[in-house]
Every structure is written in structure tokens, then in C-alpha cells.
XYZ file of C-alpha atoms in Angstrom:
732
model
C 113.594 61.653 91.091
C 110.576 59.866 92.398
C 108.985 57.252 90.197
C 105.767 58.707 88.824
C 104.670 57.424 85.334
C 102.509 54.490 87.015
C 99.143 52.776 85.926
C 96.507 53.914 87.779
C 96.030 50.920 90.001
C 99.791 50.711 90.765
C 99.706 53.286 93.451
C 97.592 51.038 95.528
C 100.122 48.138 94.878
C 102.735 50.400 96.200
C 100.980 51.166 99.206
C 99.364 54.283 98.541
C 96.161 54.554 100.776
C 92.612 56.470 100.648
C 92.432 59.563 102.645
C 88.863 58.956 104.578
C 87.984 61.619 107.056
C 84.277 61.014 108.154
C 84.267 63.366 111.132
C 86.266 66.575 110.146
C 84.642 68.494 113.188
C 85.203 65.613 115.852
C 88.275 67.067 117.754
C 89.565 63.216 118.580
C 92.939 63.428 120.081
C 94.176 65.735 116.904
C 91.855 68.628 117.888
C 93.313 71.910 119.151
C 89.872 73.497 119.962
C 91.186 74.108 123.744
C 94.053 75.985 122.445
C 91.969 78.633 121.101
C 90.704 80.739 123.767
C 87.256 81.664 123.068
C 85.813 84.150 122.462
C 88.513 85.750 120.430
C 89.103 89.098 121.920
C 88.200 88.215 125.166
C 91.201 89.732 126.374
C 90.861 93.037 124.350
C 92.955 93.939 121.493
C 95.525 92.163 119.477
C 98.340 95.041 119.922
C 101.766 95.686 118.010
C 104.477 96.305 120.267
C 107.755 96.884 118.183
C 108.301 93.739 116.209
C 105.804 91.592 118.095
C 102.163 91.184 118.342
C 100.689 90.857 121.851
C 97.449 89.304 122.890
C 96.547 89.158 126.804
C 99.934 90.243 127.740
C 101.733 87.454 125.639
C 103.292 87.272 122.243
C 100.729 85.943 119.636
C 101.340 83.889 116.615
C 98.478 83.857 114.023
C 98.305 80.657 111.730
C 95.442 81.164 109.555
C 93.762 80.480 105.817
C 91.725 82.672 103.519
C 88.070 82.744 102.511
C 87.312 84.711 99.386
C 84.465 86.333 97.654
C 80.996 85.422 98.308
C 82.474 82.432 100.211
C 83.288 85.072 103.322
C 79.528 84.948 103.783
C 78.808 81.103 103.526
C 75.125 79.856 104.503
C 74.824 79.263 108.338
C 75.333 75.397 108.632
C 78.530 75.812 106.487
C 79.732 78.770 108.508
C 79.516 76.456 111.715
C 81.003 73.516 110.276
C 84.079 75.652 108.995
C 84.484 77.341 112.433
C 84.532 74.183 113.998
C 86.934 72.418 111.506
C 89.459 75.372 111.442
C 89.470 75.343 115.269
C 90.338 71.430 115.320
C 93.377 72.187 113.117
C 94.709 74.985 115.277
C 93.569 77.981 113.000
C 93.165 80.951 114.910
C 92.786 83.397 112.327
C 90.923 83.789 109.039
C 91.508 86.374 106.276
C 88.170 87.414 104.658
C 89.480 88.642 101.243
C 87.543 90.118 98.406
C 84.111 90.087 100.271
C 83.756 93.692 98.963
C 84.755 93.147 95.460
C 81.119 93.002 93.763
C 77.727 91.494 94.144
C 76.748 87.811 93.589
C 79.639 85.216 93.463
C 82.235 88.109 93.829
C 81.237 89.576 97.056
C 78.295 90.874 99.304
C 77.914 94.125 97.572
C 74.545 95.274 96.454
C 75.542 95.994 92.971
C 74.612 99.789 92.861
C 77.942 101.001 94.781
C 81.068 99.775 95.935
C 80.381 101.299 99.159
C 77.208 99.307 99.997
C 76.499 95.945 100.819
C 73.733 93.908 100.069
C 71.797 93.066 103.618
C 71.573 89.287 103.117
C 74.978 88.838 102.415
C 76.270 90.909 105.023
C 74.106 88.941 107.313
C 75.739 85.989 106.281
C 79.192 87.252 107.174
C 78.032 88.646 110.297
C 77.016 85.298 111.251
C 80.242 83.694 110.024
C 82.412 86.237 111.953
C 80.387 85.475 115.151
C 81.049 81.506 114.416
C 84.577 82.251 114.129
C 84.898 84.471 117.178
C 83.050 82.065 119.238
C 85.728 79.432 118.536
C 88.776 81.841 119.528
C 89.450 82.697 115.757
C 90.649 85.894 115.046
C 89.608 87.853 111.499
C 91.509 90.054 109.032
C 89.581 92.286 106.835
C 90.957 92.457 103.159
C 88.191 93.965 101.020
C 88.831 93.837 97.435
C 90.941 92.136 94.682
C 92.890 95.578 94.558
C 91.593 98.023 92.471
C 87.973 98.850 93.145
C 85.243 97.586 90.890
C 83.003 100.692 90.806
C 79.183 100.877 90.295
C 76.779 103.225 88.679
C 76.078 105.034 92.131
C 79.827 105.786 92.458
C 79.851 107.990 89.429
C 78.292 110.580 91.922
C 81.782 110.500 93.462
C 83.911 109.546 90.600
C 82.341 111.292 87.491
C 84.967 110.310 85.169
C 84.560 106.572 86.044
C 83.305 105.752 82.322
C 86.813 106.872 80.979
C 88.300 103.675 82.607
C 86.010 101.213 80.763
C 82.519 100.018 79.594
C 79.806 99.211 81.968
C 79.076 95.881 79.867
C 82.494 94.603 80.496
C 81.739 93.599 83.966
C 77.978 93.194 84.043
C 77.063 96.845 85.026
C 80.348 97.683 87.078
C 83.795 99.133 85.962
C 87.032 98.117 87.542
C 89.525 100.841 87.717
C 92.939 100.049 86.496
C 95.808 98.918 88.744
C 97.630 101.686 90.687
C 94.901 104.365 89.820
C 93.641 104.468 93.312
C 96.776 106.198 94.415
C 96.231 108.894 91.970
C 92.677 109.819 92.523
C 91.138 111.252 95.944
C 87.613 110.443 94.217
C 88.387 106.758 94.005
C 90.118 106.709 97.542
C 86.691 108.176 98.771
C 84.550 105.279 97.689
C 87.196 102.713 98.827
C 87.229 104.198 102.257
C 83.592 104.560 102.355
C 82.876 100.775 102.028
C 85.482 100.195 105.101
C 83.526 102.877 107.201
C 80.147 101.660 106.147
C 81.226 98.486 107.593
C 82.840 99.368 110.758
C 79.759 101.258 111.760
C 77.589 98.156 110.931
C 76.525 96.499 114.220
C 76.754 92.601 113.995
C 73.430 91.306 115.379
C 75.236 88.135 116.465
C 78.039 89.600 118.420
C 76.199 92.856 119.441
C 79.430 94.976 118.446
C 80.210 97.313 115.667
C 83.029 95.994 113.506
C 85.165 98.798 115.018
C 84.393 97.775 118.500
C 84.808 93.954 117.981
C 88.610 93.102 119.071
C 88.105 89.800 117.186
C 88.748 92.076 114.057
C 92.430 92.161 114.414
C 93.681 93.870 111.278
C 92.586 96.155 108.451
C 94.378 95.716 105.052
C 94.270 99.079 103.301
C 94.411 97.606 99.527
C 95.557 94.148 98.195
C 98.329 93.812 95.877
C 98.834 97.308 94.702
C 101.473 99.816 94.504
C 101.798 103.207 92.540
C 105.523 102.121 92.028
C 104.874 98.949 90.213
C 104.748 98.441 86.132
C 101.176 99.134 86.336
C 101.858 102.692 87.672
C 100.624 104.713 84.474
C 97.614 102.700 83.569
C 95.163 104.921 84.919
C 96.725 107.779 83.327
C 96.730 106.092 80.111
C 93.025 105.254 80.291
C 91.451 108.553 81.744
C 91.896 112.133 80.234
C 90.455 113.478 83.604
C 93.077 111.691 85.753
C 95.816 112.988 83.406
C 94.673 116.295 83.625
C 94.506 116.299 87.574
C 97.589 114.412 88.101
C 99.608 116.588 85.475
C 98.440 119.769 87.444
C 99.219 118.448 90.837
C 102.756 117.125 89.417
C 103.536 120.483 87.755
C 102.598 122.502 90.698
C 104.957 120.116 92.782
C 108.032 120.768 90.420
C 107.199 124.428 90.106
C 107.669 124.714 93.859
C 111.077 122.706 93.640
C 112.302 124.202 90.747
C 110.842 127.618 90.493
C 110.200 127.831 86.810
C 110.232 125.935 83.449
C 113.757 127.018 82.944
C 114.599 125.363 86.113
C 112.885 122.540 85.577
C 114.740 122.014 81.944
C 118.318 122.738 83.727
C 117.594 119.778 86.329
C 116.186 117.203 83.982
C 117.762 118.328 80.728
C 115.723 119.097 77.489
C 115.590 115.536 76.273
C 113.843 114.174 79.578
C 110.743 116.665 78.646
C 108.434 115.266 76.347
C 110.117 111.933 76.032
C 107.119 109.899 76.777
C 104.632 109.179 74.133
C 101.759 109.725 76.706
C 103.024 113.354 77.288
C 104.780 114.651 74.377
C 104.299 118.433 75.168
C 104.815 118.918 78.934
C 104.730 122.405 80.376
C 104.569 123.630 84.157
C 102.294 126.422 83.140
C 99.731 124.126 81.522
C 100.104 121.632 84.049
C 101.121 118.837 81.573
C 104.166 117.258 83.119
C 103.127 113.700 83.909
C 104.828 111.439 86.656
C 105.442 108.582 84.379
C 107.440 105.589 85.759
C 108.134 102.029 86.637
C 110.726 99.756 88.366
C 112.810 99.505 85.113
C 113.439 103.371 85.369
C 114.130 102.999 88.758
C 116.813 100.497 88.712
C 120.187 101.771 89.763
C 121.804 100.272 86.662
C 119.355 101.761 84.319
C 119.470 105.178 85.756
C 123.716 105.083 84.770
C 122.963 103.468 81.618
C 120.170 103.721 79.074
C 117.938 105.973 81.243
C 120.714 108.244 82.423
C 119.485 111.136 80.309
C 116.161 111.186 82.007
C 117.876 110.212 85.439
C 116.655 113.267 87.668
C 113.022 112.981 85.929
C 113.026 109.408 87.287
C 113.960 110.220 90.907
C 111.525 113.116 91.117
C 108.896 111.034 89.966
C 109.842 108.367 92.394
C 109.679 111.019 95.138
C 106.154 112.486 94.129
C 104.666 108.962 93.588
C 106.058 107.679 97.022
C 104.212 110.650 98.554
C 101.210 110.007 96.564
C 101.167 106.336 97.990
C 101.737 107.514 101.423
C 99.055 110.396 101.519
C 96.485 107.745 100.449
C 97.343 105.501 103.454
C 97.502 108.151 106.011
C 93.949 109.316 104.779
C 92.635 105.851 105.339
C 94.127 105.395 108.640
C 92.765 108.635 109.877
C 89.392 107.740 108.370
C 89.233 104.227 110.156
C 90.648 105.871 113.408
C 88.097 108.469 113.417
C 85.279 105.916 113.057
C 86.501 104.224 116.279
C 88.560 101.284 115.055
C 91.626 100.840 117.250
C 93.252 97.637 115.962
C 96.040 96.801 113.788
C 96.337 98.291 109.965
C 98.398 96.814 107.158
C 99.327 98.760 104.042
C 99.521 96.556 101.052
C 101.371 93.362 100.374
C 102.871 94.078 96.848
C 106.480 94.362 95.360
C 107.526 97.205 93.329
C 110.398 95.550 91.230
C 113.762 95.884 92.529
C 116.199 98.636 93.744
C 114.926 102.062 94.402
C 111.339 101.592 94.060
C 111.108 98.306 95.727
C 112.611 100.156 98.954
C 110.535 103.168 98.355
C 107.450 100.970 98.415
C 108.439 98.888 101.390
C 109.156 102.292 103.347
C 105.560 103.183 102.728
C 104.433 99.937 103.990
C 106.407 100.403 107.110
C 104.830 103.629 108.013
C 101.531 102.236 108.444
C 101.999 98.995 110.696
C 102.706 95.253 110.280
C 104.686 94.315 107.047
C 102.499 91.943 105.060
C 103.735 90.061 101.673
C 102.488 87.249 99.379
C 104.168 84.651 97.623
C 103.456 81.142 95.648
C 105.388 78.280 94.730
C 104.832 75.538 91.976
C 101.757 75.448 89.522
C 102.054 75.284 85.909
C 102.695 77.531 82.962
C 101.874 77.205 79.336
C 104.720 76.549 76.799
C 104.088 79.224 74.215
C 105.953 77.236 71.660
C 103.973 73.652 72.382
C 100.833 75.177 73.924
C 101.400 72.321 76.703
C 101.006 72.985 80.427
C 104.319 72.866 81.956
C 104.525 71.776 85.706
C 106.803 73.377 88.153
C 107.072 70.191 90.300
C 110.061 71.142 92.203
C 110.760 71.544 95.937
C 111.597 74.405 98.209
C 113.770 72.226 100.088
C 116.308 72.271 97.252
C 117.601 75.722 97.997
C 117.764 77.090 101.413
C 115.872 80.339 101.862
C 114.193 79.735 98.385
C 110.472 80.150 97.068
C 107.772 81.653 99.753
C 110.573 81.846 102.485
C 112.566 84.398 100.353
C 109.640 86.892 101.241
C 111.553 87.329 104.390
C 114.062 89.298 102.789
C 111.399 92.044 103.238
C 111.027 91.947 106.877
C 111.662 95.310 108.373
C 113.282 95.579 111.857
C 111.103 97.084 114.634
C 107.599 95.761 112.844
C 105.827 92.471 112.782
C 105.740 90.348 109.556
C 102.922 88.500 108.022
C 102.805 86.258 104.898
C 98.980 86.496 104.114
C 98.783 84.605 100.834
C 101.122 81.562 100.139
C 100.713 77.896 99.192
C 102.163 75.150 96.784
C 99.933 75.514 93.818
C 98.527 72.469 92.417
C 99.626 70.287 90.366
C 102.728 70.644 92.346
C 103.045 67.545 94.612
C 105.115 68.635 97.899
C 102.580 70.812 99.371
C 103.300 69.144 102.985
C 106.734 70.811 102.974
C 104.957 74.492 102.657
C 103.485 74.504 106.430
C 106.691 72.632 107.473
C 109.091 75.459 106.383
C 107.022 78.210 106.992
C 106.160 77.086 110.377
C 109.763 76.215 111.173
C 111.781 78.615 109.559
C 109.096 81.678 108.966
C 106.909 81.800 112.091
C 109.885 80.110 114.083
C 113.375 81.197 113.182
C 112.578 84.153 111.367
C 110.127 85.646 114.172
C 107.209 86.200 111.552
C 104.228 86.672 113.373
C 101.386 85.680 110.921
C 100.571 83.373 108.188
C 97.452 82.707 105.964
C 97.592 80.211 103.352
C 95.719 80.936 100.640
C 92.598 79.299 99.209
C 89.331 80.562 97.736
C 86.708 78.371 99.600
C 86.360 74.935 101.303
C 83.530 72.904 102.645
C 84.268 72.529 106.233
C 86.254 69.368 105.618
C 89.185 67.782 103.571
C 89.101 68.100 99.712
C 87.569 64.965 98.004
C 89.426 65.509 95.029
C 92.993 67.299 94.321
C 92.742 69.736 91.515
C 89.194 71.442 92.016
C 91.341 74.233 93.177
C 94.850 75.376 92.275
C 95.085 76.715 95.857
C 94.043 74.011 98.054
C 94.698 74.458 101.961
C 92.273 71.623 102.709
C 93.991 69.029 100.608
C 95.233 66.160 102.804
C 98.875 66.815 102.148
C 98.757 70.280 103.323
C 96.123 70.564 106.121
C 97.196 66.888 106.931
C 100.170 68.514 108.718
C 98.339 70.906 110.677
C 97.991 68.769 113.876
C 101.851 68.932 113.958
C 102.742 72.300 112.618
C 99.947 74.475 114.320
C 101.137 73.010 117.713
C 104.638 73.921 116.982
C 103.583 77.323 115.932
C 101.058 78.108 118.688
C 103.306 76.926 121.335
C 106.525 78.718 120.307
C 108.617 75.652 120.095
C 110.986 77.148 117.384
C 113.099 79.761 119.048
C 113.652 83.271 117.093
C 116.990 83.730 115.869
C 118.832 86.544 118.203
C 121.456 86.641 115.583
C 120.502 89.099 112.495
C 121.587 89.686 108.846
C 120.535 93.382 108.259
C 119.904 95.204 104.800
C 120.557 98.881 105.873
C 118.614 101.417 103.677
C 118.320 105.385 104.104
C 114.995 105.820 102.873
C 115.568 109.651 102.180
C 118.543 109.037 99.671
C 116.513 106.566 97.735
C 115.297 109.880 95.742
C 118.862 110.836 94.899
C 119.415 107.288 93.502
C 121.371 105.954 96.534
C 120.262 104.794 100.016
C 122.212 101.144 100.049
C 125.220 99.858 99.010
C 124.205 96.518 97.927
C 122.750 94.730 94.970
C 119.250 93.416 95.281
C 117.245 91.260 92.772
C 113.363 90.348 92.676
C 112.669 87.762 90.261
C 108.708 87.974 89.663
C 106.507 85.577 87.944
C 102.830 85.914 88.076
C 102.351 85.445 91.993
C 105.556 83.773 92.550
C 108.663 85.812 93.540
C 112.338 85.062 94.587
C 114.373 88.050 96.306
C 118.023 87.968 96.783
C 120.908 90.419 97.415
C 124.581 90.188 96.784
C 125.462 90.892 100.442
C 122.716 88.921 102.339
C 122.164 85.499 100.429
C 118.535 84.045 100.878
C 119.980 80.934 102.250
C 120.740 83.132 105.190
C 117.171 82.675 106.105
C 118.139 79.119 107.315
C 120.590 80.626 109.761
C 119.856 84.128 111.170
C 116.878 86.446 111.171
C 116.974 88.602 107.973
C 115.567 92.186 108.186
C 115.607 95.394 106.360
C 116.625 98.214 108.469
C 115.686 101.780 107.695
C 118.458 104.049 108.983
C 118.283 107.678 110.223
C 121.514 108.271 108.076
C 123.378 106.285 105.201
C 125.254 103.218 106.568
C 126.936 100.188 105.206
C 125.392 96.667 105.039
C 127.791 94.080 106.193
C 128.076 90.847 104.361
C 126.475 87.878 106.160
C 129.094 85.122 106.340
C 126.783 81.926 105.823
C 130.196 79.662 105.855
C 130.200 80.261 109.658
C 126.814 78.198 109.540
C 127.868 75.403 107.452
C 128.268 72.063 109.234
C 129.307 69.617 106.515
C 126.399 69.448 104.040
C 123.956 71.217 106.146
C 123.322 74.952 107.155
C 122.742 74.953 111.129
C 120.510 77.536 112.348
C 122.081 79.982 115.048
C 119.518 78.628 117.542
C 120.925 75.265 116.987
C 117.533 73.827 116.516
C 117.391 73.579 112.903
C 119.725 71.907 110.181
C 118.817 72.213 106.375
C 120.830 70.160 103.834
C 120.149 71.475 100.268
C 119.955 69.353 97.016
C 122.794 68.704 95.003
C 123.467 71.623 92.403
C 120.947 71.579 89.680
C 118.626 69.301 91.323
C 115.059 70.627 91.612
C 113.875 68.036 93.969
C 115.927 67.356 97.029
C 117.040 68.607 100.279
C 115.631 68.219 103.739
C 115.440 69.925 107.259
C 115.623 68.735 110.690
C 114.045 70.043 113.807
C 114.969 69.375 117.344
C 113.086 71.367 119.783
C 111.407 70.830 123.315
C 107.994 70.449 121.989
C 108.439 69.019 118.320
C 111.125 66.866 116.702
C 110.712 66.572 112.837
C 112.487 65.383 109.775
C 111.249 66.654 106.522
C 112.006 66.054 102.741
C 114.127 63.735 100.690
C 115.838 61.819 103.430
C 115.739 58.493 102.620
C 118.363 56.827 104.923
C 118.970 59.845 106.791
C 118.523 60.076 110.604
C 117.535 63.252 112.574
C 118.860 62.756 116.085
C 116.518 64.482 118.775
C 116.786 65.198 122.687
C 113.905 62.328 123.105
C 113.788 60.399 119.796
C 116.017 59.653 116.808
C 113.922 59.576 113.538
C 115.238 57.690 110.396
C 113.354 57.964 107.023
C 113.247 54.811 105.053
C 111.058 56.421 102.147
C 112.487 58.671 99.558
C 110.247 61.731 100.675
C 107.957 62.477 103.615
C 107.688 64.705 106.875
C 107.665 63.077 110.032
C 106.873 64.783 113.329
C 107.005 64.024 116.740
C 104.783 66.721 118.927
C 103.803 66.876 122.456
C 100.088 67.002 122.606
C 99.382 69.474 125.274
C 99.782 73.132 124.848
C 102.091 73.898 127.797
C 104.198 70.365 127.531
C 107.237 69.229 125.872
C 108.391 65.960 124.593
C 110.302 65.377 127.806
C 107.252 65.703 130.283
C 104.134 65.184 128.232
C 102.280 61.818 128.747
C 101.223 61.651 125.283
C 102.902 62.282 121.835
C 101.351 62.641 118.441
C 103.172 60.968 115.411
C 102.299 62.821 112.008
C 103.698 61.363 108.949
C 102.730 62.625 105.443
C 104.280 62.494 102.108
C 102.623 63.297 98.765
C 99.130 62.881 97.519
C 97.616 61.827 94.084
C 94.031 61.461 92.874
C 93.218 57.872 92.009
C 94.373 57.433 88.471
C 96.741 60.612 88.681
C 99.868 60.423 86.372
C 102.600 62.617 85.621
C 105.224 61.840 83.010
C 108.643 60.513 83.833
C 110.235 64.056 83.736
C 107.302 65.154 86.301
C 106.615 68.336 84.024
C 103.605 67.038 82.365
C 100.215 65.898 84.032
C 99.359 63.265 81.868
C 95.656 62.340 83.617
C 94.316 64.494 86.597
C 92.733 61.423 87.943
C 89.508 61.280 90.381
C 88.592 60.832 94.124
C 89.432 59.297 96.085
C 92.564 61.083 97.168
C 95.496 58.383 97.879
C 98.293 59.204 100.267
C 101.789 58.283 99.659
C 103.043 55.656 102.236
C 105.856 57.130 104.517
C 108.127 54.256 106.126
C 110.302 55.553 109.147
C 111.960 54.021 112.302
C 111.975 55.974 115.810
C 114.489 54.974 118.381
C 113.372 56.399 121.595
C 115.763 58.016 123.858
C 113.234 59.389 126.519
C 113.316 56.865 129.726
C 110.210 54.775 130.470
C 107.824 52.959 128.382
C 105.179 53.526 126.005
C 102.866 52.282 123.499
C 101.958 53.406 119.841
C 98.308 53.472 119.030
C 97.386 54.110 115.379
C 94.694 57.002 114.912
C 92.143 57.226 112.064
C 92.008 60.342 109.913
C 90.194 61.969 112.417
C 92.297 61.374 115.307
C 90.508 58.539 116.816
C 92.079 55.275 118.047
C 91.810 52.355 115.516
C 93.520 49.278 115.144
C 95.983 47.175 117.432
C 98.416 48.702 119.904
C 102.165 48.685 118.926
C 104.804 48.093 121.469
C 108.028 49.196 120.977
C 111.108 46.738 120.941
C 114.444 47.823 122.815
C 112.891 51.464 122.443
C 112.474 50.870 118.720
C 109.604 51.182 116.502
C 109.103 50.938 112.767
C 105.972 52.333 111.151
C 104.388 52.390 107.721
C 101.687 54.591 107.160
C 100.650 52.503 103.947
C 100.349 49.359 105.941
C 98.649 51.069 108.955
C 96.514 53.615 106.349
C 96.991 56.275 108.755
C 99.277 59.218 108.857
C 98.573 59.589 112.644
C 99.757 57.724 115.874
C 99.285 58.252 119.543
C 102.072 57.631 121.868
C 101.295 56.743 125.702
C 103.687 57.167 128.118
C 103.510 54.992 131.386
């Protein structure tokens, strides 16, 4: 465990150095501006071909981040600053999220209708989109938080809106309950109309409508929603009108399936009817049978146990609700296609528990396009007994395939995969490992296509203090590693696994309580999730590509033999480029991985005294924790032929005066700026023929300080002594 209970000035004494970026827009030697071919869309649309995204005839990886709410429409100077900053650090896509959630701070709507934009706010977003496009940065549109927040004018379309709440609760607006959108064509109409209004709007700064602009690469139908989640019945509970509408439709659906009330009673059993408090008197004739359900009911163990007396009811509800969800998706797709939009569309990015509902929900997403998911790691939770905030200050490196990486258990064969929200949540200290792991194992070995780290906003530069946002992409220990990881991702340094661990699911059989022959489990906190099965362990993500295969007929899932990929304490990837050593059992801090590819070599994690042997250099870490990268600087080069390398070495970061307790599960003092960077000490043994020099760079990528000359092909570096994480290697 790293020593943490220190006096405020002891970090400086231990070699921690202040982060000092004064020119975040200056490309310097770190800059990747030329890697992003501008303007975005110059070669036409991003296209989905099977499981890969293509652009300009070549496979495309999108490495991005989020902007949210009104910060999707920043003032012009900030828009310019962000676009330049993002391009420098290899960000080639931005997810504009929740711009259509409300008015004021919560978005760019006019306050009268969920479907209408404020002209000034929309103009600012137009300008920002144009600035991003001009820098070669693609845009994904994710309009709202999820459940639409409707306004007075929307009662013309949703006359029963006030059944969901009071206007005073949200300053003249009413947020409909989670999952309600799938039940209500009226709510769907307003939701779809908002996107249609934006697609038809001509951006004066690009000259194109949003439907025409190829820089708009993806539309997200609805954020973090599922009709099969635990929130499924919330709208029905609140609205008598929605209950009547849905009850009538479900009753008619059952009438068609079973022919009569008696047929329904025979199929369900008398006990199943009227067994919910919300619907005590259920009748097909009266249209009062309600499709009430949640993932607990659809777990196969519960269907054979405490819910056995309602099993057929639950399976019918699962089939009906899945149909409604897919209907909404199909209606949305048809509407935006009719409006002239030809780009990619993704459905939603939420889970629906485990077992039957999980795979039914994922199946509906797969009928639309690219699979998208969200996951987080770290953060803190309040202890209910003591009231204290307990920090999750563990490391994803401790367990192979854990944390955010386990989202790959939901990758679907034949489709691209996207993780559009993820990050190590403050005050977890190990943020540098997030881009490292997602970049190498996610967008590398697993063949994922798109990544967006989550944040609400930034100022077009690095964060001056940690903790002002819980989700902080521009924290130095996170974005500071982008010059290495973005190069690795955009260049495609890490080979995709050809070997596959497949979870086979027959979608049609799900509604009979079958469809797969393995046990799955989804452990969900608030935003964090862990996914696993008994036949394919998440650790398989460190070895082979994991994917769900929706089969045409029931098929057996083969158990994945992870032992075949073990080399001593390490799990070796099937490509041979990656090795992951897990922490000792029970340890939540520990573990490391190594990467050896033509363009990037790396040693990341708790690897003190360990050496990562590579094709062009060996890296030995002398610090307890850190991420050390060797990167070819040029876009089409390798470490074997490039005349210049970039060395990046980053550990943890803390505010000045920031302190944890000895157990690292309580934040004693959040501290204040400036941000201090943990020193990383390491040795390189160069095996590439020839002579070179090593030049320290400042935090913006400009040469500083004296040149370092390797001795007998070896050079020892200490980022605390040099007060920088960046070094420029020049080969003669």
C-alpha cells in the first residue's frame, strides 16, 4: 500500500512536483493536430461495415470525451480554445450530451417546449460544432439525460403530462419518469421532434444542416434508459392515463395470444392475475392487465423459485416490453432517416439487470447499430452507519477484466462497440490507468471502436485543482497520458485478438425462459457495473476478444480456458503484445500490465522492480506505481524507424495539502491548487541500434533543460528531479 498520511509539505519533500501548463493550445512536440485530418467529414460519412467503423476507406477509432448541458454551447473564445486543446491531445470526437435537457444551465432549450431551441444557445453550439469540425473532430449527439423534461407547450402533445408531477418541481418543467418514454407514443413524439428540429437546422458556420453534415457521425436515441430496468413501472405508477393506455394495449396483445380470459387464466394461473398492488383487478375485457416487471422477476433462478407461480406472466411481460422498446427505436430511426440523416445511430447504453432481461435489452440495441455502454470506477459512497464518505481507492489493475473493462462482456458479434461514458471518479487516485487499460485492452485487443471519457466541462486546458468535478478528464494524471495513449489508439498499435470467447444467446428463446446455457451476473452500483459469467470469466478480456453472439438457433457456449493463456503470474494476450499480472488475492491495490507493439511500449501499474522487455527498449520501474510509455512520434512510424520518440511517465496526482488516512479509504483534506504530480523513477535499456539523446520537455511539450546522454544504452530518469513527465528522444 502506498504511504499517504503525510503532512502538506511532505509531498514536495518526496519529489512531487507542480503541474504547470501555460500553453495548452501550443502543439509543441506532444501535439497530434496533424493526425486529425481536417475538416472532419472531408471524406464523407463514418460508415459501419460489420463490426468495424470505416472512414475514407480505412478503419477508424474514435478517442473522445464528453461536454454536457449548456457547456455544449460555450462562448466563442472557449469554443476555439477547447477545439485546439482537444486536437493537440489526440481527441478526434466529442459527445455533446444533455444539450437538449432544459434551459439555462441545463441546456439550450427555450423553456417553452422540449422540442424547441433557444436561438442564442443554438448559435453557440453551431459555432462549437464548426470549430470541432475544422480541427478534424467528429461529433456524437446525445440530447438529454434520458427521461425527457417536458415543458408547458408540450402538453399539446402529452395532455396527461401533469400526472407525472408538478410544474414547480423543476421551475416550470416536468421530467417524465425513467422508462416511461417506451410506453408512450406521445412522449416519443416530442422526443423525436427535438432531434428533427436540430437535423433540419442549418448551421451558419458550416453551411450545412445537421442532417447533411458528415462531421455528425452518430445519433444516440436515448441515454441510459431501458423498459426492462427496475424503473420499468415508474411511469405506470404515476399516470392513470398511461396505465389505461398500456393496459388496453397489453390486454389486446394477450387476447390475440390466448383468445380469451379463460385462456389467459389457464396459461398464467389464477394466482398470477391481480397479484400486483397496482393492478388488483385485471381483465382482458376491461383492458386492465398491466405489463409490470423488473429484472428480479426475469432472473431464471427466481422464475424457478419464488416467482414460479407467475412465470408465464413474467415471460409474456418480457416479450411485450421488448416489443415496445424495439418499436420506439424503429420509429426514431425511420423519422431521422426520413429527415435525410444518413449517419450511424445507436440505441441506448443502459443495462437491464442480468439473465433474460439483460440479453433481451442488449438484443434490442443490436437491432439499431453500434453497441454503446457506460461504466465508472472509484469515487466514494456514504457509510449509512457513520455518515462518512468512504473512498473506493482501488485499482482496476488488481483484477484482469474488472471495472470498466468488464463492459466488454456486452460486445455483440458483428457490430462496433462504444464506451461513451467512463472514468476513474474522484477522489480515486489511479486515473492514469483508465486511459492506459481502455486504450490497450479495449480499443486494442478487444477491437472496440469508440471511447468517450466522461466530464461535464473544461476550460480548454488542464484542471488547476482536483475535485472541482468528480469526473475530470482534464486532470493532469488523466489527460496527461493522452499524448502516448491517443497515439497508440489512432495508429492502431495494439493488434485485435483473432481468438474469441463467445457467449451464445438465442434471442427468441429468451421469452420462453431459455436462450443460453450459462449463468451471468451483473453487479450494479450507481454508475459502476461489473459483469461476469460462469463460462467466460471477465479475465478472458485480457486474453481474447469477448463477444455475445445472437444465434439463429439455440447453441451451447463453450467454457473459455483461461489457463491456456497463463505464463507464470501473467495472463498473456493471444496476440502476444500484452501481459497482465494481477494483484495478490484480496489486494485492491496492485497489478500491472506490459505492452510491446511496433509503435508503443509501456509498463503500467504497481510494478516496482519489474522490467518490461520490448523490441526496442527494456523499461524497469523503480517507483511503486506509474505508467511509463515509449511512443513513436509520427503517425505512420514505429519505434524501430522513427527518428523521434516520446517518453511519458505519469503516476498519481494530488492537490497541495491533500491527505488520505493510512487505509486510503477516507479523504482527510482535499487540499487546494496547484496540483502536484507523483515522481516516477525508471530506467530504460535501449536495444535499438544507434545513438540518441534525451531532452526533457515542459508540460506543454516544449524543450527545456539540459540534454541527457545515455551511457552504454542506459538512461535513468526521475520525473520529480526533472519536474516533467515528458522526454523527447532523438535518434541520429
